[in-house]
Tab-separated table of C-alpha atoms in Angstrom:
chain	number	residue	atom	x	y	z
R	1	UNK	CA	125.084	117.689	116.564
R	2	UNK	CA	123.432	116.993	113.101
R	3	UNK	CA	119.498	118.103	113.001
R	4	UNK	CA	116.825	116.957	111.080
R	5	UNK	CA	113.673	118.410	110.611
R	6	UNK	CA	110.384	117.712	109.114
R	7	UNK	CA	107.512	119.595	108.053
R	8	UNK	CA	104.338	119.584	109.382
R	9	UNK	CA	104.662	118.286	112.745
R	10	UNK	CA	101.192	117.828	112.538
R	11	UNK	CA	98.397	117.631	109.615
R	12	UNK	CA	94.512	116.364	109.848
R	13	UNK	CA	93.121	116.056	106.448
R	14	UNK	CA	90.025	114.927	104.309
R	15	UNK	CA	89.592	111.488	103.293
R	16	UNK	CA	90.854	111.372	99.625
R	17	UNK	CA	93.559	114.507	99.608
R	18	UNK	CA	96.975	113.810	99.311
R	19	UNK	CA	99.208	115.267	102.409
R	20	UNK	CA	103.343	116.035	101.497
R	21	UNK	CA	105.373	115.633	104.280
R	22	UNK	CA	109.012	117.395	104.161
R	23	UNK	CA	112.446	116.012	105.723
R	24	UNK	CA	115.526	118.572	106.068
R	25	UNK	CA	119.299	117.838	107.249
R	26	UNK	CA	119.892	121.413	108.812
R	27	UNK	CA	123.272	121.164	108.898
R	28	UNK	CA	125.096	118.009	106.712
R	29	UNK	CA	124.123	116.471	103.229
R	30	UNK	CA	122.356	113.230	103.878
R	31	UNK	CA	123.164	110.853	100.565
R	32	UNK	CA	120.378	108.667	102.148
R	33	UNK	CA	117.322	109.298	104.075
R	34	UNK	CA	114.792	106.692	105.738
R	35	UNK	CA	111.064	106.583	106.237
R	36	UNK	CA	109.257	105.044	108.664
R	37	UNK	CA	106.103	104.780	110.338
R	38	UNK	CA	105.157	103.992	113.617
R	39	UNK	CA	100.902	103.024	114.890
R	40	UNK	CA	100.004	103.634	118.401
R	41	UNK	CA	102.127	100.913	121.016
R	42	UNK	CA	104.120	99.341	118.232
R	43	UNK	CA	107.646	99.256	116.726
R	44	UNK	CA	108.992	101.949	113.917
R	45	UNK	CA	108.370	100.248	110.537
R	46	UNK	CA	110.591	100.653	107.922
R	47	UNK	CA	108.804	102.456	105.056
R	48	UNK	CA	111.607	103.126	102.110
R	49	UNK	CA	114.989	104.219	101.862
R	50	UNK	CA	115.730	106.833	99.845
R	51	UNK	CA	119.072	107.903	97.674
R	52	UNK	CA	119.086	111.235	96.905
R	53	UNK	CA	119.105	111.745	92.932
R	54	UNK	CA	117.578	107.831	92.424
R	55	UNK	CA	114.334	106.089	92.793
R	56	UNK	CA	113.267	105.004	96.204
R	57	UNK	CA	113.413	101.247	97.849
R	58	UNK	CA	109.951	100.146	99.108
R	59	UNK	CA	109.726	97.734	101.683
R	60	UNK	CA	107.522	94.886	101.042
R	61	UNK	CA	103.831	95.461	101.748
R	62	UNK	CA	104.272	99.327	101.209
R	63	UNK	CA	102.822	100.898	97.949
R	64	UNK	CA	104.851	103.212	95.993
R	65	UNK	CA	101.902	104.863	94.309
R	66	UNK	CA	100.322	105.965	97.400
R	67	UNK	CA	103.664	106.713	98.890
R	68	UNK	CA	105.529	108.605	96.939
R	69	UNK	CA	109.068	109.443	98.113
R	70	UNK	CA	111.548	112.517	96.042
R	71	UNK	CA	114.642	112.690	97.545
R	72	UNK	CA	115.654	115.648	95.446
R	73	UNK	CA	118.430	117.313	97.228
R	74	UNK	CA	121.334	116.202	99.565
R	75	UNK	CA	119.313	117.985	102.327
R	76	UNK	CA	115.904	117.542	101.683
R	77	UNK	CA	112.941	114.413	101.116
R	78	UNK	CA	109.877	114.476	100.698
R	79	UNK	CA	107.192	111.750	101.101
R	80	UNK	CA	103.584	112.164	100.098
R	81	UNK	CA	100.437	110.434	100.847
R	82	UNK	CA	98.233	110.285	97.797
R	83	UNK	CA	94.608	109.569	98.443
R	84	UNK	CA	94.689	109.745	102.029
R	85	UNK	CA	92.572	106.893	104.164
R	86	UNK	CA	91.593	107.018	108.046
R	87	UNK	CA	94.130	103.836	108.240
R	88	UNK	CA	96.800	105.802	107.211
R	89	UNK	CA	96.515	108.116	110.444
R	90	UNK	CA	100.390	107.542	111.770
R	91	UNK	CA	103.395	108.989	113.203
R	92	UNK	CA	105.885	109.687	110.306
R	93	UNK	CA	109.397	109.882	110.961
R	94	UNK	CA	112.706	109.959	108.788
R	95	UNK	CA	116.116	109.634	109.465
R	96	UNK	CA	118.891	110.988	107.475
R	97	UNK	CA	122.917	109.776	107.548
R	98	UNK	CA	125.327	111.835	106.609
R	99	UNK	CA	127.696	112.054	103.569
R	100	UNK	CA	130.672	110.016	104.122
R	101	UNK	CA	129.187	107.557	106.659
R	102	UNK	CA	128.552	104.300	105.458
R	103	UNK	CA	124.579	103.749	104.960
R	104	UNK	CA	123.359	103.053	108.704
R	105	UNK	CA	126.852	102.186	109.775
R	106	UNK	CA	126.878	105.629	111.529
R	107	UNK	CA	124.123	107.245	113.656
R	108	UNK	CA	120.909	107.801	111.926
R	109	UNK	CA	119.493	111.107	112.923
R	110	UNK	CA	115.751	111.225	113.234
R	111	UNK	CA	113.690	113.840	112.741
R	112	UNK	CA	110.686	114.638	115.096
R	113	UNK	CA	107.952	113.186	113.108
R	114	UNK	CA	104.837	114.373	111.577
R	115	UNK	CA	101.549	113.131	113.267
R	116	UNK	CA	99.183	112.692	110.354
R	117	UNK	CA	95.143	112.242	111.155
R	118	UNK	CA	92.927	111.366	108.453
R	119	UNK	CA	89.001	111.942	108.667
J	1	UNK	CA	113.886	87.516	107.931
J	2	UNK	CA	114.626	89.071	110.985
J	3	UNK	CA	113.833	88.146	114.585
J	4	UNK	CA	114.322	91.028	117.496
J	5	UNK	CA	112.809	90.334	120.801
J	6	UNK	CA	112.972	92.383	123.814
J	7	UNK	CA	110.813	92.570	127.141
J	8	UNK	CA	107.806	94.546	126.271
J	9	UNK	CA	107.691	96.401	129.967
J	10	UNK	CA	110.125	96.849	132.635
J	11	UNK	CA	109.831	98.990	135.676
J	12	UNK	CA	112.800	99.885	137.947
J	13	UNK	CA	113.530	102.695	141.204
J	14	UNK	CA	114.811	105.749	140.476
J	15	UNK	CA	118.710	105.741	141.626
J	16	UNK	CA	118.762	101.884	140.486
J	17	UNK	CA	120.613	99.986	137.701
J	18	UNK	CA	117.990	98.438	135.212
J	19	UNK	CA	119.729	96.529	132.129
J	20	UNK	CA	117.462	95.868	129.335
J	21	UNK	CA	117.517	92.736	127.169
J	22	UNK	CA	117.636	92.332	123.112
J	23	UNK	CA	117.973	89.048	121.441
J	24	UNK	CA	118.334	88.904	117.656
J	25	UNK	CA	118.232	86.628	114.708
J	26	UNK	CA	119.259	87.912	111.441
J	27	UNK	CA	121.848	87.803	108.620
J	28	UNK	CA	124.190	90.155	107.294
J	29	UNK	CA	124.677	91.463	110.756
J	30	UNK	CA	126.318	94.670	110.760
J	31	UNK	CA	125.743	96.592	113.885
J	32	UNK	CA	123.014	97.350	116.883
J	33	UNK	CA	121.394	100.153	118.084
J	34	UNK	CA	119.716	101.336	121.077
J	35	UNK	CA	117.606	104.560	120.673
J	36	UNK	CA	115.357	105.990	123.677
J	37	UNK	CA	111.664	107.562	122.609
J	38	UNK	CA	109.635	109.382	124.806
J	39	UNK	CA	105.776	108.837	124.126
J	40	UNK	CA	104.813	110.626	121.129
J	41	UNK	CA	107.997	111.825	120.297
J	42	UNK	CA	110.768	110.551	117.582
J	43	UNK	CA	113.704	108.041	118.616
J	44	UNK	CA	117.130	109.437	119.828
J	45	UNK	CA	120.409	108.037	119.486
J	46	UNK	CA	121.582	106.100	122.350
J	47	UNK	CA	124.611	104.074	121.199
J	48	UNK	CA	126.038	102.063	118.356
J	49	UNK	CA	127.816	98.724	118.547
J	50	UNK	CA	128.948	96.904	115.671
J	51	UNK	CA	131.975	94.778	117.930
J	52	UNK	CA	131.597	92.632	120.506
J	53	UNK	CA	132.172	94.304	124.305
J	54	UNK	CA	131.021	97.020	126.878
J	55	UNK	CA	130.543	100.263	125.733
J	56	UNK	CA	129.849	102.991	128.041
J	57	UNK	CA	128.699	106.689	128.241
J	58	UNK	CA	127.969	108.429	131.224
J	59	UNK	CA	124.930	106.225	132.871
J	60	UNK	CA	124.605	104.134	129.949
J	61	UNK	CA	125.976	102.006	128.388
J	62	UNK	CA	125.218	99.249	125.733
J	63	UNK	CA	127.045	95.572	125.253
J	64	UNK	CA	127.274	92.887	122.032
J	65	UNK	CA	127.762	89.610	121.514
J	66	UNK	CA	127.622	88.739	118.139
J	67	UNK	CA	127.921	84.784	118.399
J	68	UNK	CA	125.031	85.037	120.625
J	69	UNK	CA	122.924	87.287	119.048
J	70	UNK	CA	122.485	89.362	122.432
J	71	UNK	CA	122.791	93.027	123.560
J	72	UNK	CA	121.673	94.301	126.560
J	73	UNK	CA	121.116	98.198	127.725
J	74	UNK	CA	122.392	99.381	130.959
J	75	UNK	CA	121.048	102.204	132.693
J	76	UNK	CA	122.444	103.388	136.377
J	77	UNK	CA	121.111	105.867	138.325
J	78	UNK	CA	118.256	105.706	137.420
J	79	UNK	CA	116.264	109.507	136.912
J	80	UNK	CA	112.711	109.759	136.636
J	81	UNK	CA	113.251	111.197	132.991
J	82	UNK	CA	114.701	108.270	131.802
J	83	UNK	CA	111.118	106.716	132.076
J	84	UNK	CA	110.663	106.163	128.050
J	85	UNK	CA	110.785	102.738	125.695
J	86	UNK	CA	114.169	101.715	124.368
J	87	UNK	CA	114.214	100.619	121.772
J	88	UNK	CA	116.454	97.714	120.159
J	89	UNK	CA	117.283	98.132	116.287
J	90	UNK	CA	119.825	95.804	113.774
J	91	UNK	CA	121.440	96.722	111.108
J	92	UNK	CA	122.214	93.500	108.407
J	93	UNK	CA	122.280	93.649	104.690
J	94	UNK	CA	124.100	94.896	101.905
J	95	UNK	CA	122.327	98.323	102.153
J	96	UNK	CA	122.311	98.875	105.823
J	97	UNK	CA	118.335	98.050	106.475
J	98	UNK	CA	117.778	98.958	110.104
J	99	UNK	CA	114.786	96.866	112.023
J	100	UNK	CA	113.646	97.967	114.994
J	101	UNK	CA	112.203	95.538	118.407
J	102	UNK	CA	109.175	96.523	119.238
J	103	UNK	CA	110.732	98.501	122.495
J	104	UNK	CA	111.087	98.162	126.019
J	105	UNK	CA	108.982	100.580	128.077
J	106	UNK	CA	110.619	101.813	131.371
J	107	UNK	CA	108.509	102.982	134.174
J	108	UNK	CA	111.160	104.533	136.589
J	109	UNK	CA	109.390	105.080	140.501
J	110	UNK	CA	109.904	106.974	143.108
């Protein structure tokens, strides 16, 4: 089955630094790749969707200067944290669907989330 | 806006049936998922329905009805493994947003 990964799985970092977080499709091109993030006991929010080789779509509430997504490749997205605060400590995950699916109509494979901790 | 509600806790015996609930208000409807995550761990696929009916695989399987905004999650024989949230997630709009419930947790006993 398709695989998606995601780089760190885990990352504790100063107040202030910016943290990059890395999604890969192992094995298919993903034309579109979601971010979400998920606080302790509640649902997986939506962050952005992302089109490889276009700007990302923010959800409401979610600031695309201090979330910065580059979906640069058919296999790999990045998101990055600018200016890290202790309220961003989260679970990150992102999903990827492959080329030739229609955009969520087919499965969305997640990857196994990064765990980010800010002091 | 969108409006997914699902029982917040749920415990069942292992070797049971357990069917777990999703109600859903939204537009654009295109499709439901259920996904299973284990406590700390990222969501995995569980099944897809975008038509109305019973769809089954193995010792689950997931059902639609799109009039009544309903789904439902059916789990037999039950394993101990299988304790996890499951969680409920639409699909509506022109670019296929997916919005998750906030997940049923299963406690599966002895």
């Amino acid at each position: 089955g398709a695989v998606v990964s995601q780089h760190p799985s885990r990352v504790i970092c100063k107040s202030g630094t910016s943290v990059k977080i890395e999604c890969r499709s192992l094995d298919f091109q993903a034309t579109t790749m979601f971010w979400y993030r998920q606080f302790p006991k509640q649902s997986l929010m939506l962050m952005a969707t992302s089109n490889e080789g276009s700007k990302a779509t923010y959800e409401q509430g979610v600031e695309k200067d201090k979330f910065l997504i580059n979906h640069a490749s058919l296999t790999l997205s990045t998101l990055t944290v600018t200016s890290a605060h202790p309220e961003d400590s989260s679970f990150y995950i992102c999903s990827a669907v492959g080329r030739g699916s229609l955009i969520g109509a087919d499965t969305q494979y997640f990857g196994p989330g990064t765990r980010l901790t800010v002091l | 806006g969108q409006n997914i509600d699902q029982p917040t806790e749920m415990t069942a015996t292992e070797g049971a049936i357990v069917q777990i609930n999703c109600t859903y208000q939204t537009s654009g409807f295109n499709g439901l998922f259920w996904y299973q995550q284990h406590a700390g761990e990222a969501p995995t696929f569980l099944s897809y329905n975008v038509l109305d009916g019973l769809e089954e695989k193995g010792r689950f399987s997931s059902f639609l009805s799109r009039s009544k905004g309903y789904s439902y999650l059916l789990l037999k024989e039950l394993q101990m493994k299988d304790s996890a949230s499951y969680l409920c997630a639409v699909v509506s709009g022109g670019y296929q947003k997916v919005t998750f419930g906030i997940g049923t947790k299963l406690q599966v006993i002895p």
